Amino acid sequence: MGYEPVYDYAKDQLGVQAGFAGAELVEGNWYCPSMPHELKEATKDLVNERIDKQTWIDRIRARAAYLFMPKQRPDAEGHRRVMCPAEANRTQCPLKKHTLGRGIHLPLVDPAPSPAGSPLCCSQKTVTVPPEAGANLWQPLQYGSEAWQRVYFRLRNSVEGINGYAKDPLYERLEDAGTRRIRGIAAQTLLLAFQLAHANRRKLRAWADSIALHGDRPHRRPSRRRKTKPLGTWTPKGYVTEP
């Protein structure tokens, strides 16, 4: 349906979690296998309080040079063609001589020697990642980057907002188990769906009442009639004298 995932990870999902054709899946994104170890373990080090937040941000930014770049849009089956970071002019790699000498501003990859030879992602310009490779952890935005933080935290705030709205004790009381007095995950899920549908309907009704639809005037909420005076009409005795 065109939706793409954006999410955080649990402690046991940090670091290298999967691999394909030599490329390594680090917290949802495919990276060069020769990316420095401290960059692969950046989030683990932050969680374990071995580095501070600014050091983590700097390492996440440094990861971008080793990120496999999309060559084209995914096909109808979900296969993604991605490009080696050296081929994408982000790094220099001795396994690909034509990428050397591009300038000191590009990091030089230091691939580890292997008796089996270079992995497929290092011997080809691009590789095609199938949809099942790291499917449970992959996400399109680079984890921890500015773009990821902007999208993730905005959506997180929206989710927490609707959770608080549905937990209103005067309406759905979503967190109160007494509103779903039945056993079984299937039954609980069905009743929860009804509660969320009611919360959505209540929110849509409040929105519709605040705007003009079909040329009608919006249904305004009745104003509360106060019997008290505003603060500006009150003055302490003897403080201000008549001129």
Coordinates of C-alpha atoms in Angstrom, one line a residue, residues 207-208 211-219:
W207 CA -13.1 17.8 14.2
A208 CA -16.2 18.0 12.0
I211 CA -15.3 23.3 10.8
A212 CA -17.9 24.3 8.2
L213 CA -19.2 21.4 6.1
H214 CA -21.5 21.7 3.1
G215 CA -21.9 25.4 3.5
D216 CA -23.2 25.1 7.1
R217 CA -21.8 27.0 10.1
P218 CA -19.5 25.1 12.5
H219 CA -21.1 23.7 15.6

